[in-house]
Tab-separated table of C-alpha atoms in Angstrom:
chain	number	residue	atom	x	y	z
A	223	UNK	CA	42.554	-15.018	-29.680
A	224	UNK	CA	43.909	-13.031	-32.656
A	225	UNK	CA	43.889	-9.138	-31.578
A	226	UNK	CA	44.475	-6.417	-33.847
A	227	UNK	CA	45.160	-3.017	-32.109
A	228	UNK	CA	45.044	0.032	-33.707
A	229	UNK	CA	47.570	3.176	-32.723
A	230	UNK	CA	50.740	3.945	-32.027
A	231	UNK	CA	51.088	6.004	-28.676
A	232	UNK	CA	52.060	5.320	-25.327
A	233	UNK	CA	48.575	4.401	-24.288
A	234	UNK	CA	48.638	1.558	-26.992
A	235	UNK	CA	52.062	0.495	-25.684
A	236	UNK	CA	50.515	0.046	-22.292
A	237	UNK	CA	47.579	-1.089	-23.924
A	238	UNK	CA	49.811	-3.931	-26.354
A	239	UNK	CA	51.394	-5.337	-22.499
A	240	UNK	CA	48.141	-5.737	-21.160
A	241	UNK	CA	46.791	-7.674	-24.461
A	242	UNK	CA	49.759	-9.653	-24.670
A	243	UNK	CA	49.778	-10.743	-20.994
A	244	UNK	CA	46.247	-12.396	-21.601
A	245	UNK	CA	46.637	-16.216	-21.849
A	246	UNK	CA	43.939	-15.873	-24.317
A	247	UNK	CA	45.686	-13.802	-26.639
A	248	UNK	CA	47.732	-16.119	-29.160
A	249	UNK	CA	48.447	-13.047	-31.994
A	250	UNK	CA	49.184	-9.835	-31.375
A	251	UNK	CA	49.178	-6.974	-34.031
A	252	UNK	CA	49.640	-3.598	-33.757
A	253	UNK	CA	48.724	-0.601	-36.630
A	254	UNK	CA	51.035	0.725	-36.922
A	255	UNK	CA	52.709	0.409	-33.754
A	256	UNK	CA	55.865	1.682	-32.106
A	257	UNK	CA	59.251	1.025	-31.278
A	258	UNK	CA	58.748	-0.291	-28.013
A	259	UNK	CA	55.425	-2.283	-29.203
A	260	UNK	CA	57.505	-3.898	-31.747
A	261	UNK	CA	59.535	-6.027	-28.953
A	262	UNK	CA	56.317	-7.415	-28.124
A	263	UNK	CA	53.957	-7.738	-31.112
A	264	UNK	CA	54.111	-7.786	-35.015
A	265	UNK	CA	53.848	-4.043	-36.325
A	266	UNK	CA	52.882	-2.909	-39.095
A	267	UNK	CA	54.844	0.698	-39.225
A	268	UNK	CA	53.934	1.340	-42.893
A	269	UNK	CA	49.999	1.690	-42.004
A	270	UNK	CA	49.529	5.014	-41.277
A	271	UNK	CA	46.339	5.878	-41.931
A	272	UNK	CA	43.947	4.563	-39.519
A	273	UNK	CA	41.377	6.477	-39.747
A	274	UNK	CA	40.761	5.088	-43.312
A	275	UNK	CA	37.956	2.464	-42.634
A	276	UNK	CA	38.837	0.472	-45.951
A	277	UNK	CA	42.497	0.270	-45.012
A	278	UNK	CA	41.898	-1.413	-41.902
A	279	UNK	CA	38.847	-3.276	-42.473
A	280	UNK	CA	41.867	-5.118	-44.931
A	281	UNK	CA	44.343	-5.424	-42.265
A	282	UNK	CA	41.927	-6.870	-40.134
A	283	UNK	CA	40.774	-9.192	-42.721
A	284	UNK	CA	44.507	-10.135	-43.742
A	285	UNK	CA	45.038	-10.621	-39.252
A	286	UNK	CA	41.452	-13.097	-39.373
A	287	UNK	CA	41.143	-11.053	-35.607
A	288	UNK	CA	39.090	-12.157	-33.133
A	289	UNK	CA	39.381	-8.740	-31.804
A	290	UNK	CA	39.896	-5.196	-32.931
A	291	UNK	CA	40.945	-2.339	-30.041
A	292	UNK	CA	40.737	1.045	-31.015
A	293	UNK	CA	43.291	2.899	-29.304
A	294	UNK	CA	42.609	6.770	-30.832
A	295	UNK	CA	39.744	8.810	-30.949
A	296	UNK	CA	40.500	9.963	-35.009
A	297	UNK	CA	39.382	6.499	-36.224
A	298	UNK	CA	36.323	6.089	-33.987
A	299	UNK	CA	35.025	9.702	-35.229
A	300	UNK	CA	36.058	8.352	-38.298
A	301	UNK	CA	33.824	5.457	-38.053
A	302	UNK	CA	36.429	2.486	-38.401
A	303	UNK	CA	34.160	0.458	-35.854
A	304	UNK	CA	31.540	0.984	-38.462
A	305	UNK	CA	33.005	-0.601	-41.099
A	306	UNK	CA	34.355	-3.398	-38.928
A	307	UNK	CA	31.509	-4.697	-36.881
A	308	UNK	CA	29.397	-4.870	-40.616
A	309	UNK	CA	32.120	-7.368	-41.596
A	310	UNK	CA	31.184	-9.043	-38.474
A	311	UNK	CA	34.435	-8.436	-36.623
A	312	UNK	CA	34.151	-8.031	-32.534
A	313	UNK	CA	35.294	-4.299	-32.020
A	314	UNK	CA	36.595	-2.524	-29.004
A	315	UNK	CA	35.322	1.068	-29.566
A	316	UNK	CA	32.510	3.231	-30.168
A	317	UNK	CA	30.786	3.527	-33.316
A	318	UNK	CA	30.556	7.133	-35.660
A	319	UNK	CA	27.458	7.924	-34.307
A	320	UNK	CA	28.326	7.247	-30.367
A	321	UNK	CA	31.845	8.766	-31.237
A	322	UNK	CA	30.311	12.121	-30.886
A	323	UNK	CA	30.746	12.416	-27.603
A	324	UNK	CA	34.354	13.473	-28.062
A	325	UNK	CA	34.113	14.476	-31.562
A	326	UNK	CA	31.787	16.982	-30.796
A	327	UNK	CA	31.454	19.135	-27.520
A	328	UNK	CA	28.001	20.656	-28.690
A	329	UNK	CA	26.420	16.887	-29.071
A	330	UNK	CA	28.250	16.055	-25.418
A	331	UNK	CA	26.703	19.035	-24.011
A	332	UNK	CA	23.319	18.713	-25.590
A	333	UNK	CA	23.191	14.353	-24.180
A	334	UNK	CA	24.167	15.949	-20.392
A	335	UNK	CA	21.170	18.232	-20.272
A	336	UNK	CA	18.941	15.651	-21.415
A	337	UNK	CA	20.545	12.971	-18.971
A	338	UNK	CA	20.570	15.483	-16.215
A	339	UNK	CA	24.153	15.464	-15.643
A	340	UNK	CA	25.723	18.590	-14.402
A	341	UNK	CA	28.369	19.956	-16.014
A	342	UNK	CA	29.665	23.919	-16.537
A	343	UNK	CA	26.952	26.276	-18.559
A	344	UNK	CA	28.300	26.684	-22.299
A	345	UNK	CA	27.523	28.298	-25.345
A	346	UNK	CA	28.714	27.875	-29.015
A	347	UNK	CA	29.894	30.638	-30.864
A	348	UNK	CA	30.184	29.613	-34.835
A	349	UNK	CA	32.682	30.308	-37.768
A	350	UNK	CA	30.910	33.353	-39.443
A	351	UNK	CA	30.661	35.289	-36.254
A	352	UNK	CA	31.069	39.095	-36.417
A	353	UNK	CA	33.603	40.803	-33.716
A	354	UNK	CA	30.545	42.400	-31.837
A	355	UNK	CA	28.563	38.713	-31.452
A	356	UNK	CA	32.314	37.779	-30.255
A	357	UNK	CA	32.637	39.963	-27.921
A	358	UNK	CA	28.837	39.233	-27.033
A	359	UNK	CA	29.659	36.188	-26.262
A	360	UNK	CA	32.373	37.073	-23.719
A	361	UNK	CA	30.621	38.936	-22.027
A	362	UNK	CA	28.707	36.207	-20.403
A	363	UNK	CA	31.655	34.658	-19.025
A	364	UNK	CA	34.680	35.370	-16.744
A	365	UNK	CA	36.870	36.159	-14.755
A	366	UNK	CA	37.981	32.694	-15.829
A	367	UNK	CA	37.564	32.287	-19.061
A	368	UNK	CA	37.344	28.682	-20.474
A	369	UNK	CA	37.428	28.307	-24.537
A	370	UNK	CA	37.109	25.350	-26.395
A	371	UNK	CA	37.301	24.100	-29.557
A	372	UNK	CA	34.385	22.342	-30.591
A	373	UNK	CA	35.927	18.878	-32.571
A	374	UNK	CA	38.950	16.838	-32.244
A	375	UNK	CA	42.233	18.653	-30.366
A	376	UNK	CA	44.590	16.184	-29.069
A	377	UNK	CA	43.741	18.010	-25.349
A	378	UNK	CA	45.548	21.027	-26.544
A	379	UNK	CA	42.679	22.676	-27.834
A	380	UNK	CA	41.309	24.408	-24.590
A	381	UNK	CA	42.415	27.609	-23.264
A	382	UNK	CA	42.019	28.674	-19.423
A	383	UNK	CA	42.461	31.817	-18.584
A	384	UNK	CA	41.790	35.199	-16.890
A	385	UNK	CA	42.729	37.040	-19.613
A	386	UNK	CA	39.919	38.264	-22.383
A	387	UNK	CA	42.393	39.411	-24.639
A	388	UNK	CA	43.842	35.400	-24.829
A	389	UNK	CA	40.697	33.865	-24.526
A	390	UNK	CA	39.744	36.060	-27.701
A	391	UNK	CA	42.176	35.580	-29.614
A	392	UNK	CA	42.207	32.099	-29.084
A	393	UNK	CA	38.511	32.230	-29.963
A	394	UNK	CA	39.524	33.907	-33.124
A	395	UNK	CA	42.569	31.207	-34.058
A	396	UNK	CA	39.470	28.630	-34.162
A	397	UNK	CA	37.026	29.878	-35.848
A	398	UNK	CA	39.349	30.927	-38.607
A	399	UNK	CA	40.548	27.553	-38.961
A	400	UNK	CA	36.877	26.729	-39.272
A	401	UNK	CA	36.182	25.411	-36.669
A	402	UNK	CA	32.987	26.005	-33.652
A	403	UNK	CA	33.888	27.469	-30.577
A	404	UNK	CA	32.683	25.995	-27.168
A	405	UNK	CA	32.814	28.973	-24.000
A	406	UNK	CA	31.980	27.392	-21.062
A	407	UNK	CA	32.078	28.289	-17.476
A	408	UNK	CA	34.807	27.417	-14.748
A	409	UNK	CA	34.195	24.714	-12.978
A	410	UNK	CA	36.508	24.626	-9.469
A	411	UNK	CA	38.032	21.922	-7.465
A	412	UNK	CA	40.254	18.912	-8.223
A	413	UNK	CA	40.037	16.909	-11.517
A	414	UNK	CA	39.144	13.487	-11.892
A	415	UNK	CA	39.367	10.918	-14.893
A	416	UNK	CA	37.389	7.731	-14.741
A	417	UNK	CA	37.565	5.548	-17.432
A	418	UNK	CA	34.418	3.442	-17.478
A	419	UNK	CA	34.032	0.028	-19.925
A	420	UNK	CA	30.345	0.589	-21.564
A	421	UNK	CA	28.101	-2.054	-22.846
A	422	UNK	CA	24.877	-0.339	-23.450
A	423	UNK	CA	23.193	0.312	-20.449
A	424	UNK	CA	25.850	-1.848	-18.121
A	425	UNK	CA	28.871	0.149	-16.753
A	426	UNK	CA	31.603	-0.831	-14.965
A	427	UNK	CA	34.626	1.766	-13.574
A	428	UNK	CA	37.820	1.124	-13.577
A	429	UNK	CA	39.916	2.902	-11.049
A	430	UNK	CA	40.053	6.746	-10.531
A	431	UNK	CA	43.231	8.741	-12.021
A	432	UNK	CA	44.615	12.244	-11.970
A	433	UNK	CA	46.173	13.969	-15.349
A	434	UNK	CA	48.367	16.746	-15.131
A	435	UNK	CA	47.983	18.899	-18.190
A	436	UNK	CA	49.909	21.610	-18.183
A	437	UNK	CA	53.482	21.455	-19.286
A	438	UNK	CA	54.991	23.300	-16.138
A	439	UNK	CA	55.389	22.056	-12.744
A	440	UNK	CA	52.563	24.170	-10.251
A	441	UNK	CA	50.207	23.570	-13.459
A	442	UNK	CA	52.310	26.172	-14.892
A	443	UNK	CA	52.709	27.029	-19.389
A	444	UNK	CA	49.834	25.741	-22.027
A	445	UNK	CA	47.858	22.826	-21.982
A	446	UNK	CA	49.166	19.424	-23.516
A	447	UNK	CA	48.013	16.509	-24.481
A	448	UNK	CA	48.917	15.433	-20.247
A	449	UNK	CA	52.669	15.251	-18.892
A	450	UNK	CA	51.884	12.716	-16.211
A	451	UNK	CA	49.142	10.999	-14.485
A	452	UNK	CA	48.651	8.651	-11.020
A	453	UNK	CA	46.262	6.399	-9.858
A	454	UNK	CA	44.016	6.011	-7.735
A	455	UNK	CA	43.031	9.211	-5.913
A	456	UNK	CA	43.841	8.819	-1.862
A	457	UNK	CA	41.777	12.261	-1.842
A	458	UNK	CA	38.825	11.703	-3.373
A	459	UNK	CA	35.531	10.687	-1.128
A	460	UNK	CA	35.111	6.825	-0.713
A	461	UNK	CA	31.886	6.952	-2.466
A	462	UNK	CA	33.650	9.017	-5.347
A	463	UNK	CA	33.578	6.465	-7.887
A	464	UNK	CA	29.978	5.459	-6.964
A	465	UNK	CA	28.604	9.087	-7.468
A	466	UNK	CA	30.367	9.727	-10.843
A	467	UNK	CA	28.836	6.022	-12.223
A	468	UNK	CA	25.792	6.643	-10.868
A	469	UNK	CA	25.392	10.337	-11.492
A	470	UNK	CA	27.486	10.577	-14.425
A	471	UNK	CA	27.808	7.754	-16.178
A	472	UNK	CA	24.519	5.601	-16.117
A	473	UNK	CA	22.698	8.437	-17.085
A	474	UNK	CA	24.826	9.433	-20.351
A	475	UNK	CA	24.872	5.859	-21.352
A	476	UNK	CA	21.491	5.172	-20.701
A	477	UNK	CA	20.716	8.241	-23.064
A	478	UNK	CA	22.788	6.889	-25.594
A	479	UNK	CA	20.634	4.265	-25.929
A	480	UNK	CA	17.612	6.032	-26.047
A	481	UNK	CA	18.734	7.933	-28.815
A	482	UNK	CA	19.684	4.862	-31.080
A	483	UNK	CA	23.546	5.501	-30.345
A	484	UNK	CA	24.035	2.989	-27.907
A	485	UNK	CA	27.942	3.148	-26.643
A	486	UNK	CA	29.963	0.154	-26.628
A	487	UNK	CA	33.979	0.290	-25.087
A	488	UNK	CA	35.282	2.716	-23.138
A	489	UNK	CA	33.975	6.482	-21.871
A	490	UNK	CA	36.356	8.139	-20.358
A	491	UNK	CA	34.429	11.482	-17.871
A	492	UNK	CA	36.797	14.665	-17.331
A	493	UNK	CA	35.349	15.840	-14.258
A	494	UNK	CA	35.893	18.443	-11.294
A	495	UNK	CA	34.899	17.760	-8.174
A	496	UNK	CA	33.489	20.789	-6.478
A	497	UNK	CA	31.818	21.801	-3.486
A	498	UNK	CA	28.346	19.784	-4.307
A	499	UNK	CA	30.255	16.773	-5.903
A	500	UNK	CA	31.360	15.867	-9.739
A	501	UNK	CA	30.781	17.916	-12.537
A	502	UNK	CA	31.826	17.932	-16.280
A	503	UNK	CA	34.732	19.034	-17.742
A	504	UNK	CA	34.262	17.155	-21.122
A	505	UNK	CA	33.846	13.095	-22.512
A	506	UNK	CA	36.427	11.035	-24.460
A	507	UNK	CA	35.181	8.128	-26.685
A	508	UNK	CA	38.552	6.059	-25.648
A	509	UNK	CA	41.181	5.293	-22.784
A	510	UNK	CA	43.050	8.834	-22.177
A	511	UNK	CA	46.336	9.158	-22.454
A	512	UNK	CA	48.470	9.361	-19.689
A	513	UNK	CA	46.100	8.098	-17.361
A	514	UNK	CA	45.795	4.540	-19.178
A	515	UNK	CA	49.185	3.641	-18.565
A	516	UNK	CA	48.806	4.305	-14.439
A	517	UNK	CA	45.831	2.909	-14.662
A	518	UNK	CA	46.629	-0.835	-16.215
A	519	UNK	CA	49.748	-0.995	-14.661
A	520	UNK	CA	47.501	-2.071	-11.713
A	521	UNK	CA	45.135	-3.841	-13.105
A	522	UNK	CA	44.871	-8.251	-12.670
A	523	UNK	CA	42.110	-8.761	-14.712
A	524	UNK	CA	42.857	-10.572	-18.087
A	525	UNK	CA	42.529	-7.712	-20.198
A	526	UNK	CA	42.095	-9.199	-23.973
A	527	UNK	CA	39.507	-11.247	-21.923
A	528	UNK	CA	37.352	-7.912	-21.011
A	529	UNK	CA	37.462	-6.180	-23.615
A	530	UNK	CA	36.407	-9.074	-26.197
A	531	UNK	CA	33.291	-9.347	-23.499
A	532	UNK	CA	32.713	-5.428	-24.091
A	533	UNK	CA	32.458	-5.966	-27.726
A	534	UNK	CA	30.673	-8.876	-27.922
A	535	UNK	CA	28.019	-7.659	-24.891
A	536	UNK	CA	28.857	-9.867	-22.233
A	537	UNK	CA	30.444	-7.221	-19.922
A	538	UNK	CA	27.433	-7.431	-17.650
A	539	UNK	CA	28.303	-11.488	-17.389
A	540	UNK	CA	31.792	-10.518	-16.308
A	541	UNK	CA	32.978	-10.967	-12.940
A	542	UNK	CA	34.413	-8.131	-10.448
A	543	UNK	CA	37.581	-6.556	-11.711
A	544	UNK	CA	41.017	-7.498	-9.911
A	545	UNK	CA	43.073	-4.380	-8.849
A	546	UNK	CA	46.871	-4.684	-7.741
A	547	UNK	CA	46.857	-2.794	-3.992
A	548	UNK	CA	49.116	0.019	-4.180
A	549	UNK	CA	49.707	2.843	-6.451
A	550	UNK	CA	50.681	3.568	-9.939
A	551	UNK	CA	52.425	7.067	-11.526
A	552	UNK	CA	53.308	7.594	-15.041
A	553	UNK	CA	55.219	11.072	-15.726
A	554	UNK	CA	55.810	11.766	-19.422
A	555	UNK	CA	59.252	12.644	-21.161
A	556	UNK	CA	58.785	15.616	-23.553
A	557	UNK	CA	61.047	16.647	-26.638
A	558	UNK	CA	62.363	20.251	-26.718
A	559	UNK	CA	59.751	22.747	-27.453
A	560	UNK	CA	56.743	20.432	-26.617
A	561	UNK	CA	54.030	21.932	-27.036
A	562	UNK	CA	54.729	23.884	-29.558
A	563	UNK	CA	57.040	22.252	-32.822
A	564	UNK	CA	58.945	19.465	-31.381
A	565	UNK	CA	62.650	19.140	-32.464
A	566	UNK	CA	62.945	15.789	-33.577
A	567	UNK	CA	65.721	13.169	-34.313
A	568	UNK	CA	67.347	13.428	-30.485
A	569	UNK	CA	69.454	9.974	-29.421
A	570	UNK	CA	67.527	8.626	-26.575
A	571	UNK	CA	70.151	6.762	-23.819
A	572	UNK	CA	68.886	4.626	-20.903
A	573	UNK	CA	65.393	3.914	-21.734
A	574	UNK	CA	65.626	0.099	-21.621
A	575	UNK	CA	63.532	-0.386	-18.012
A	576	UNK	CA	60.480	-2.496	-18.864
A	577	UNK	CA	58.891	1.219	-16.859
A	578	UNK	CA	59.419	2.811	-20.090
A	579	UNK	CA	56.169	3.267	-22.569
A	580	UNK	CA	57.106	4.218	-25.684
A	581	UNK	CA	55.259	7.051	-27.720
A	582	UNK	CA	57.281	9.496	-29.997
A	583	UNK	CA	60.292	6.872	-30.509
A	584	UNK	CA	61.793	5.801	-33.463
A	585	UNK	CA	65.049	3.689	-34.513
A	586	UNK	CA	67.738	5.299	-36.665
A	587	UNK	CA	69.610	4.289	-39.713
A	588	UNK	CA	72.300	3.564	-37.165
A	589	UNK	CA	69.802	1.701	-34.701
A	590	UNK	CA	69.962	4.300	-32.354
A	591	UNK	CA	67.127	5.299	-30.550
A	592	UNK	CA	65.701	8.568	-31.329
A	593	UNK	CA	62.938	11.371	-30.810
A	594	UNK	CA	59.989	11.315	-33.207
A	595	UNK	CA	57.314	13.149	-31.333
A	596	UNK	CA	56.389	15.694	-28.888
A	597	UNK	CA	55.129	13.066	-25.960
A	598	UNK	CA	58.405	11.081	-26.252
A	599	UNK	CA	58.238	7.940	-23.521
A	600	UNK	CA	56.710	7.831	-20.496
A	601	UNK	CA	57.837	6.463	-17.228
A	602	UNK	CA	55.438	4.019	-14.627
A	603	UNK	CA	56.391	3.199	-11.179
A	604	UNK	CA	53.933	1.238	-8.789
A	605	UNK	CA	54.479	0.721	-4.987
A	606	UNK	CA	52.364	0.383	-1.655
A	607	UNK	CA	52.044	4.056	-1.490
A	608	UNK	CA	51.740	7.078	-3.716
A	609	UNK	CA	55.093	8.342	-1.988
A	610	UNK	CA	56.704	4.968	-3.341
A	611	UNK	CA	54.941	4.943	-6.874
A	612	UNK	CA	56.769	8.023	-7.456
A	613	UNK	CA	60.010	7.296	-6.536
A	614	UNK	CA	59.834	4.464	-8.878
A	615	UNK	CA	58.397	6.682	-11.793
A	616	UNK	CA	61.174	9.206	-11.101
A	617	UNK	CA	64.091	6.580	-10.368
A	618	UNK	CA	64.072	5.731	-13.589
A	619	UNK	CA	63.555	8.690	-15.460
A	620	UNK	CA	66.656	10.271	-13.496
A	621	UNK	CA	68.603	7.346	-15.730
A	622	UNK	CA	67.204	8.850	-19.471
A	623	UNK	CA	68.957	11.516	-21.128
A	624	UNK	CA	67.150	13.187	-24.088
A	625	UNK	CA	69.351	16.215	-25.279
A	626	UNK	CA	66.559	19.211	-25.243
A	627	UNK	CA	63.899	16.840	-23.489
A	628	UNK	CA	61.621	17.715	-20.539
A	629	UNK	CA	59.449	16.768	-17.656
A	630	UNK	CA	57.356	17.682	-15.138
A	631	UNK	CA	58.722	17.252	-11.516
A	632	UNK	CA	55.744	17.111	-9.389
A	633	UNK	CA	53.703	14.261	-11.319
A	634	UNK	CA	51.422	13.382	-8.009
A	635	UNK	CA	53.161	15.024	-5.768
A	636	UNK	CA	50.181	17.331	-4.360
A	637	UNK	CA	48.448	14.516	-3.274
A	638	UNK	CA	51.629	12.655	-1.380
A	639	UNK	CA	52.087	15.996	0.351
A	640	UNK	CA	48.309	16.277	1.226
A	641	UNK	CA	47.400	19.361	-0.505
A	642	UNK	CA	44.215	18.459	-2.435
A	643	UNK	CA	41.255	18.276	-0.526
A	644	UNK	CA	37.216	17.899	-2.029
C-alpha cells in the first residue's frame, strides 16, 4: 500500500510511525513532513500548501497512493478530500461539507440540538455588532465566561475566564478580525477527548485521553494548542466510553447522514464530564494533537490497515481493536514565548530517543538541529501504570536542552495522585 500523508506536526510524526509499522504499507510519503518524519518516510518539505486541493490532488497523482491521511483540519475545511475522492483516490478525512463540524462552531452547535446531544447553551454574536448588543450579549453569561471564536483557531482561540473586561475584549479582537463570536456557558468537571473512527453510521472509539491546555502547570497562563496529554483515563466511569459513543457520538453521526453530510475518518468529542455525565465542549474533524501521540503509542492494531477500511467503508467489517495494557503520556517541549511569538532558530541537544515526536524542528545550514515552531517536540513514555508512563515521558525530556524552551511539569500528574474524580 502506497500512503500519502498530509501535515507536518507532531501528530503526523506519530501518525507517519504508526503507517510505517503496517506490513501493508510498502511507500510512505509525507507533505510536507518534518525532520523527524524524514528518517522514516520520503518528504516532500517544499509542499507547503496543503490546503490547495489542486496541489495535492498532483502529489497524490505523482505518489499513485492507495491511501491519502489527512492529518490537519485547514485542508479538510478546505475540501482536499473533495477533490481527492472525485479522482477516485481512498481518503482518510472528512469531506468540506462534514468538515464543518470544526470549521464552524455555529453548524456543530446547530447538528447537537438536532441529535439531542447535550452540550453548554451558546449564542453567536456577529462582526457588525454594536457595543450595547455586546454587552447584551454578556449579560447572559457568567461568572465564567467562555468566548469562542467561531472558525478555525489552532485551540488558542477560546478564552475562559471570570473576568468581563477579558472576555470582552477578547470578543472585540474577533470580531474585528472578522470573524463570529461563539459565548457559551461553563460546563464543569474533568475533560475528556475521544477520538472516534467514523464510517457513516458505524463508530468505533479508540481509547479515552486527557489534554492539558494551558501553558502553566495547575492549568495556569493562556490556552495553547495542548502542552501534554495521557491516556487512558484511570478516573473516568467504566462505562465512560460507552456513554460518550452512544450518547455522543452515534447520534451526531447518525445526523450527519441525515443531512447528506455523511462523516467518514475520524471525530474527535471535547467533552466535560459533569455531575449528570458527558457534555460538549466542542468537535474536531481530525486526530487532536497531543492526545494522538499518547493515544497510538498504545495501540496494536495495523494502523494503515484501519484507516484504508475507514475510507473505503469497511470499518464496520473490521475486527476489535488491539490496545497495548498500560499507559501512555506525551508532554510537549515549547520554544520561548510560546504562546505568544515563538523565538525561533534555538540548537536542540539530546533529542535522539525514538520518545521524541518531532513538530517545530528543523535542520540548519550546519546540520544542527534547531527550533522552528512554537510546539517544538514532544516526549511519549508508556509503562504498566500512569505513575510509570510518566517517568518515562519525563526521563527523557530531563536529557533535552532547548535554550529559552519550556514545559509543563505536571502532564498527568492529577490523576497519578488521585485528584480527579467524576
Amino acid at each position: 500500500m502506497r500512503i500519502l500523508l498530509i501535515g507536518s506536526g507532531a501528530r503526523e510524526h506519530a501518525l507517519a510511525l504508526g503507517l510505517a509499522a503496517d506490513p501493508a504499507v510498502t511507500e510512505l510519503h509525507v507533505a510536507p513532513g518534518n525532520v523527524g518524519i524524514g528518517e522514516i518516510a520520503t518528504i516532500y518539505p517544499e509542499i507547503t500548501a496543503v490546503d490547495n486541493p489542486d496541489t495535492m490532488l498532483e502529489l497524490a497523482q505523482k505518489i499513485n497512493a492507495d491511501l491519502v491521511v489527512i492529518g490537519p483540519e485547514i485542508p479538510l475545511v478546505a475540501g482536499v478530500a473533495d477533490i481527492l475522492r472525485s479522482h477516485g483516490f481512498a481518503v482518510f478525512g472528512p469531506n468540506k461539507d462534514a468538515a464543518r463540524i470544526e470549521g464552524s462552531k455555529a453548524f456543530a452547535k446547530d447538528v447537537m440540538a438536532a441529535a439531542g446531544v447535550k452540550t453548554a447553551h451558546a449564542e453567536q454574536v456577529v462582526p457588525g455588532a454594536t457595543a450595547e448588543e455586546i454587552d447584551a450579549a454578556l449579560d447572559n453569561f457568567g461568572p465564567n465566561f467562555v468566548v469562542k471564536d467561531d472558525g478555525l483557531a489552532g485551540g488558542k482561540g477560546v478564552v475562559v475566564t471570570t473576568d468581563r473586561k477579558t472576555a470582552r475584549a477578547h470578543m472585540e479582537a474577533v470580531l474585528h478580525a472578522g470573524n463570529p463570536v461563539l459565548l457559551e456557558s461553563f460546563l464543569d468537571g474533568p475533560e475528556v477527548s475521544l477520538f472516534c473512527l467514523v464510517d457513516g453510521e458505524t463508530v468505533v472509539p479508540l481509547l479515552p485521553a486527557q489534554d492539558h491546555k494551558r501553558v502553566g502547570d495547575n492549568d495556569e497562563g493562556p490556552n495553547t494548542g495542548g502542552m501534554g496529554a495521557y491516556c487512558p483515563l484511570p478516573w473516568l466511569p467504566e462505562d465512560g466510553v460507552q456513554r460518550i459513543v452512544d450518547e455522543v457520538c452515534v447520534p451526531v453521526a447518525k445526523e450527519m447522514v441525515a443531512r447528506g453530510c455523511s462523516y467518514s475518518g475520524l471525530l474527535y468529542a471535547g467533552l466535560a464530564w459533569g455531575a449528570d455525565g458527558p457534555a460538549v465542549v466542542e468537535f474536531n474533524c481530525r486526530f487532536g494533537d497531543p492526545e494522538t501521540q499518547a493515544v497510538l503509542a498504545l495501540l496494536q492494531t495495523p494502523l494503515a490497515t484501519l484507516l484504508h477500511a475507514v475510507a473505503t467503508g469497511t470499518l464496520d467489517k473490521q475486527p476489535p481493536l488491539e490496545w497495548a495494557d498500560g499507559f501512555a503520556v506525551t508532554v510537549v517541549l515549547a520554544a520561548h514565548n510560546y504562546p505568544g511569538t515563538p523565538r525561533l532558530g534555538d540548537a536542540i541537544t539530546g533529542a535522539e530517543s525514538t520518545q521524541v515526536r518531532h513538530a517545530g524542528t528543523a535542520r540548519a545550514a550546519t546540520g544542527e538541529l534547531v527550533s522552528a515552531g512554537g510546539r517544538v517536540l514532544n516526549v511519549v513514555g508508556t509503562g504498566a501504570t500512569l505513575f510509570d508512563a510518566r517517568n518515562s515521558a519525563y526521563s527523557v525530556l530531563s536529557q533535552i536542552a532547548l535554550p529559552g524552551g519550556h514545559f509543563r511539569s505536571d502532564i498527568a500528574l492529577p490523576a497519578v495522585e488521585g485528584r480527579i474524580s467524576v
